Short mmCIF file of C-alpha atoms and ligand atoms in Angstrom, two decimals:
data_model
loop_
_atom_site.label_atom_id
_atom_site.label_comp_id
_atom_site.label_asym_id
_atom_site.label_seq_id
_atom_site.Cartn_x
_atom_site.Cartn_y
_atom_site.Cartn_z
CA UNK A 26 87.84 41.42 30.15
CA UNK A 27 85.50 43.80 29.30
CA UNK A 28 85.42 47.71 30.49
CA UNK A 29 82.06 49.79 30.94
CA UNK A 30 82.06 52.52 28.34
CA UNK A 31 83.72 55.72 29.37
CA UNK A 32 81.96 58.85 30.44
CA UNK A 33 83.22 60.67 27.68
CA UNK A 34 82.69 63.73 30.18
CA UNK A 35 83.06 63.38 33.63
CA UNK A 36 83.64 66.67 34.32
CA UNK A 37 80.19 67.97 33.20
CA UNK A 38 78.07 64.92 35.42
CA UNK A 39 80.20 65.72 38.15
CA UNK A 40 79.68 69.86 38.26
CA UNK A 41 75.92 68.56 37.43
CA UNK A 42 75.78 66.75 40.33
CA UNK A 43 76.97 69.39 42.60
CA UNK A 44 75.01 71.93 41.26
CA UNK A 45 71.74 70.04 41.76
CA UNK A 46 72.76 69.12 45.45
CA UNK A 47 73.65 72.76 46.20
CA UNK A 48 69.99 73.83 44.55
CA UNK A 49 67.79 71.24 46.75
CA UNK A 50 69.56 72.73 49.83
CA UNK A 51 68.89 76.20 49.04
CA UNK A 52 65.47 74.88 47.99
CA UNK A 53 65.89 75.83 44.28
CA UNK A 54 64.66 74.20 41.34
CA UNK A 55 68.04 72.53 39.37
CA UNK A 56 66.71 73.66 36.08
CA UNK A 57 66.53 77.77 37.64
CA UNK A 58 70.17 77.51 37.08
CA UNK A 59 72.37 77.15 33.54
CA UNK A 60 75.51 76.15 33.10
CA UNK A 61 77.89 77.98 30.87
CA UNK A 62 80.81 76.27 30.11
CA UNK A 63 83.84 78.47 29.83
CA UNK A 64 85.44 77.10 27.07
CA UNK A 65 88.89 79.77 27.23
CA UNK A 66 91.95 78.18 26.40
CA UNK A 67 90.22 74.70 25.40
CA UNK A 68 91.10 72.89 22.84
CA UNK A 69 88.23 72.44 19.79
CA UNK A 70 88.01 69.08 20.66
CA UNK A 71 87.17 69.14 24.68
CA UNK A 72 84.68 71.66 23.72
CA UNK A 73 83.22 69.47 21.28
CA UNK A 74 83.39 66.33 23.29
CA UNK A 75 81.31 68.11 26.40
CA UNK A 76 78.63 69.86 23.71
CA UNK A 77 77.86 66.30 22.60
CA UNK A 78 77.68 64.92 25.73
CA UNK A 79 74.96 67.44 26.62
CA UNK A 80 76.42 71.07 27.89
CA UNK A 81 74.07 73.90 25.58
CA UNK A 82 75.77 76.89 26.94
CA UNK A 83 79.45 78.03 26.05
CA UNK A 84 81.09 81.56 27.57
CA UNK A 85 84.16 82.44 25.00
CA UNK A 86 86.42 85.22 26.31
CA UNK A 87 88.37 85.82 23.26
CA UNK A 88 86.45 86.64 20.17
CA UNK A 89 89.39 84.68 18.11
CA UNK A 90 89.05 81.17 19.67
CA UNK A 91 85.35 81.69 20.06
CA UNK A 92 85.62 81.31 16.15
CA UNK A 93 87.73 78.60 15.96
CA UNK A 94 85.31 76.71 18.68
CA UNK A 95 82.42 77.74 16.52
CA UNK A 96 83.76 76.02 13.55
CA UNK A 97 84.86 73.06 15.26
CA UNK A 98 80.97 72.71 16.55
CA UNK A 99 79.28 73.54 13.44
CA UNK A 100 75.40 73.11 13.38
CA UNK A 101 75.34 71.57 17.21
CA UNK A 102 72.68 73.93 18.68
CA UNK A 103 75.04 76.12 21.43
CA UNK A 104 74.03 78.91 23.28
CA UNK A 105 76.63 81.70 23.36
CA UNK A 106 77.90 83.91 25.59
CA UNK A 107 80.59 86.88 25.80
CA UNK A 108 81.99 87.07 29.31
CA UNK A 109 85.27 89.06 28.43
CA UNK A 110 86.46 92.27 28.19
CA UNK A 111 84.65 94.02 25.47
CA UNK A 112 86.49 96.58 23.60
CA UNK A 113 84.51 98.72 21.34
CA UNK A 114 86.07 98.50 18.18
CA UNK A 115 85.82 94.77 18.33
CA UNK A 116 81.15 94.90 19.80
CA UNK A 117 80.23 93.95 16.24
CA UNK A 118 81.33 90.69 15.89
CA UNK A 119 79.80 89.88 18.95
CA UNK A 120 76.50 91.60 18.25
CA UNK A 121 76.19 89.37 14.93
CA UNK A 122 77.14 85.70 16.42
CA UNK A 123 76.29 85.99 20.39
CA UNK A 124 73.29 85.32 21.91
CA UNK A 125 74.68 86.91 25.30
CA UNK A 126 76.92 89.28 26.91
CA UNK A 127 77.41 89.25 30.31
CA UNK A 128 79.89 91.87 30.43
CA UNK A 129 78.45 95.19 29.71
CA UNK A 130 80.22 97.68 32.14
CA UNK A 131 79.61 101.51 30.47
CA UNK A 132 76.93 103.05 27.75
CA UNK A 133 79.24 103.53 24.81
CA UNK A 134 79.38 99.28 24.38
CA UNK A 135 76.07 98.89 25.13
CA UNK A 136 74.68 101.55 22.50
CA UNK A 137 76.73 100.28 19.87
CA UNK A 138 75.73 96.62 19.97
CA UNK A 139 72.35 97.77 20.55
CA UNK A 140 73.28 99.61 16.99
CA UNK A 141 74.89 96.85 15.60
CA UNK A 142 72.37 93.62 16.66
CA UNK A 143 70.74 92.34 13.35
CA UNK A 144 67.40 92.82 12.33
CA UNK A 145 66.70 89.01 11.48
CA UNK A 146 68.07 88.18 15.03
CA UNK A 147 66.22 88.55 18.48
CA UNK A 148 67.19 91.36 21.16
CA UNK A 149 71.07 90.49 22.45
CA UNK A 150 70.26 89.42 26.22
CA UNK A 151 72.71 91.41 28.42
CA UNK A 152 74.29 91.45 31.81
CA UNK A 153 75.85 94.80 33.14
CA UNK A 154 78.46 93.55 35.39
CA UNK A 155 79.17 95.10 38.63
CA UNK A 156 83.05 95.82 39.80
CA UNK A 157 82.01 95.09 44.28
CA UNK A 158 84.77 95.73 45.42
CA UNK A 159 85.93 98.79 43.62
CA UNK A 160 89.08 95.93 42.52
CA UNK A 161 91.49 98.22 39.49
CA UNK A 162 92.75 94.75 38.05
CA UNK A 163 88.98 93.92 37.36
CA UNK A 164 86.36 95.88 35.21
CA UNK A 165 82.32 96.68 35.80
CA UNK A 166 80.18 99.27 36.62
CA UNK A 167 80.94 100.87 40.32
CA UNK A 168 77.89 100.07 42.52
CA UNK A 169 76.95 103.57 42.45
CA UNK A 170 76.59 104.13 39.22
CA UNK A 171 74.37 100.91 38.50
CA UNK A 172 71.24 102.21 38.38
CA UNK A 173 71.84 105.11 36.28
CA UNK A 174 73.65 102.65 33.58
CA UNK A 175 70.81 99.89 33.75
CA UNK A 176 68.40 102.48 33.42
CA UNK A 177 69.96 103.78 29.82
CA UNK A 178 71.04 100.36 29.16
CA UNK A 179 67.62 98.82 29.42
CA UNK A 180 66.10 101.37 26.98
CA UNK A 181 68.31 100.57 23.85
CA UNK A 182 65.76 98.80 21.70
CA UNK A 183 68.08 95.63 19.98
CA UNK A 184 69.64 94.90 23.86
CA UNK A 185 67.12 92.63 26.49
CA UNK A 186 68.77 94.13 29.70
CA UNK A 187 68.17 90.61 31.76
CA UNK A 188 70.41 91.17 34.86
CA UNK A 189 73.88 91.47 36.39
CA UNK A 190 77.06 89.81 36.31
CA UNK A 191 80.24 90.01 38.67
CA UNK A 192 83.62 88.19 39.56
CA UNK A 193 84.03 89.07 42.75
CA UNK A 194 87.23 88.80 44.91
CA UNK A 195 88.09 85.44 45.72
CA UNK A 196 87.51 84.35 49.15
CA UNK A 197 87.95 81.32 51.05
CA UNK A 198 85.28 81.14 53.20
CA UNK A 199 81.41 80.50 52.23
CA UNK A 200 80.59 82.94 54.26
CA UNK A 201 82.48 85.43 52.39
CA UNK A 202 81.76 84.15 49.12
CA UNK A 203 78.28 84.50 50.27
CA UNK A 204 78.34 88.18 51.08
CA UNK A 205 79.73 89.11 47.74
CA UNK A 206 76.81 87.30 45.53
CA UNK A 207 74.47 88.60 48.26
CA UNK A 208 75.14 92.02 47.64
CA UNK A 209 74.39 91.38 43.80
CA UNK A 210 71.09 89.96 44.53
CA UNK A 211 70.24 92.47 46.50
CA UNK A 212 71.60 95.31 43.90
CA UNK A 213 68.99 93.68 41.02
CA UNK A 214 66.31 93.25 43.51
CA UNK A 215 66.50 97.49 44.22
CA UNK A 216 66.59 97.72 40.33
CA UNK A 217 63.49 95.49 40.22
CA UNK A 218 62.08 97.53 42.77
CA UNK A 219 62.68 100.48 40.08
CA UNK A 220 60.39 98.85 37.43
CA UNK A 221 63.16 96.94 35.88
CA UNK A 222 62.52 93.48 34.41
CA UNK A 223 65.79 91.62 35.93
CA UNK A 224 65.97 87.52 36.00
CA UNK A 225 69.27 86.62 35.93
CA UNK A 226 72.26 86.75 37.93
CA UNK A 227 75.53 85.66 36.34
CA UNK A 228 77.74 84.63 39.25
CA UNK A 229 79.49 81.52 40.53
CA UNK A 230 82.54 79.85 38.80
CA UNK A 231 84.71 76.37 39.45
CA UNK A 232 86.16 77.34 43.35
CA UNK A 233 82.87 79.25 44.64
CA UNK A 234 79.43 78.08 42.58
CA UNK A 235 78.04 76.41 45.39
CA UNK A 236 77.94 79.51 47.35
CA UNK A 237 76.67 81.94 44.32
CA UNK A 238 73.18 78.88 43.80
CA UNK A 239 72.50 79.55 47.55
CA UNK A 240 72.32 83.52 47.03
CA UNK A 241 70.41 83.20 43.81
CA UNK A 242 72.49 82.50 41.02
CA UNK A 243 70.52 81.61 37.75
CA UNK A 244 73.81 81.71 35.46
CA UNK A 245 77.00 79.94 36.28
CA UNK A 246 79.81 80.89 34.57
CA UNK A 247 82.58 77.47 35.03
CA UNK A 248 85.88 75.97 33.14
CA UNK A 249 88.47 74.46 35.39
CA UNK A 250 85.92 72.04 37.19
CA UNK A 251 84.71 70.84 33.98
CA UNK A 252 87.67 70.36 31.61
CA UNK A 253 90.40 70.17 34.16
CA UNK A 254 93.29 72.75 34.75
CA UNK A 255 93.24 75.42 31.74
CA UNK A 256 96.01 75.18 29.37
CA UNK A 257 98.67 77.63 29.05
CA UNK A 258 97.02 80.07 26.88
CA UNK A 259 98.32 80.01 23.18
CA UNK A 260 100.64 83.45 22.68
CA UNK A 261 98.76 85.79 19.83
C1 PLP B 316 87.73 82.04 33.29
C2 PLP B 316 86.45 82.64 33.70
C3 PLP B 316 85.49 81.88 34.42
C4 PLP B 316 85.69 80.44 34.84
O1 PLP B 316 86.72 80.28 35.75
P1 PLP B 316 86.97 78.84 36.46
O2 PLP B 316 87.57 79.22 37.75
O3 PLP B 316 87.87 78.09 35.57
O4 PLP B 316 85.66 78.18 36.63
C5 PLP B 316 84.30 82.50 34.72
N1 PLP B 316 84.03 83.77 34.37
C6 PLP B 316 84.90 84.52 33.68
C7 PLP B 316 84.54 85.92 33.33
C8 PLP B 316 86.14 83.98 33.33
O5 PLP B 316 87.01 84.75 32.66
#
């Protein structure tokens, strides 16, 4: 008997799916929202498997496997993005082969990839993220000091300061979830009140996206609900 081809990615037509249903009921265009896949703890060939079955955008945590990923997916076109912590002795390498960082939280990272961004390459597009709820196990900016950091942050000349990022607690309810991504919107709409060109707010992963497209999300940031349960991350 024959079989019907496999989806050689279910994962990513499923969380596509979702995400446009979620859009038409908060009256959104699907295309106003990307979809990073967050390719920690993957192994090369998952990665590979969803880029050729259509994902563009990869978030790497880990500078290390982001390499190993980016060899594995040699000359596929792949949008990338930095959404871990950022220490500053390691900004370089991610000035040279990112195309995003979504994880900006103080001036000192910002000024040296700003430093550090080629010349041949466009401005690095950046996201300061934003700590809510004041959480010590998690890092970002403390909602008062936002403005003065996007302020300085948006007048480094290599960095395209394009909005703000957050993780914020995980919550059960919608409604909850709601509030958090709510308050994020509304923390880049008073910095586009300031004069500050802002499009993009990185928010939403696997258990709450659904929530962050009906606040406003245009970047969400997802693993587990397209490859499955993470891996037990390698020891190094
Ligand atoms: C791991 C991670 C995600 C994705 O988490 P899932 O729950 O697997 O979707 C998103 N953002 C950041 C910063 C992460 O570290």
């Amino acid at each position: 008997m024959l079989t019907a081809p496999q989806n050689p990615s279910p994962g990513l037509a499923r969380v596509r799916e979702r995400i446009a249903r979620a859009a038409r009921e908060a009256c959104r265009d699907p295309a106003s929202v990307t979809l990073i896949g967050v390719a920690k703890s993957q192994p090369a060939e998952s990665i590979t498997t969803i880029v050729d079955g259509g994902l563009a955008d990869l978030g790497e945590n880990y500078l290390q496997e982001a390499e190993e990923h980016a060899a594995a997916l040699a000359g596929r076109p792949v949008r990338w993005h930095f959404i871990g912590a950022l220490q500053s002795n390691k900004t370089r390498p991610v000035a040279e082969r990112f195309d995003w960082v979504h994880t900006v939280d103080r001036l000192k990272i910002a000024e040296r990839l700003s430093a550090q961004r080629p010349a041949g390459l466009p401005p690095l597009a950046v996201c300061v993220q934003v700590n809510l709820a004041g959480e010590a196990s998690k890092s970002g900016v403390a909602p008062a000091e936002l403005p003065a950091l996007a302020q300085a942050v948006a007048r480094l000349p290599r960095l395209a300061l394009r909005g703000l990022m957050a993780l914020p607690p995980e919550e059960q309810e919608v409604a909850r979830q709601r509030h958090w991504f709510r308050e994020l919107r509304l923390m880049r709409d008073a910095l586009v009140q300031r004069g500050l060109a802002l499009d993009t707010l990185s928010m939403g992963m696997s258990g709450d996206f659904e929530a962050a497209i009906a606040e406003g999300a245009t970047h969400l940031r997802i693993g587990s609900a397209l490859f499955g349960p993470r891996p037990p991350p390698p020891s190094r």
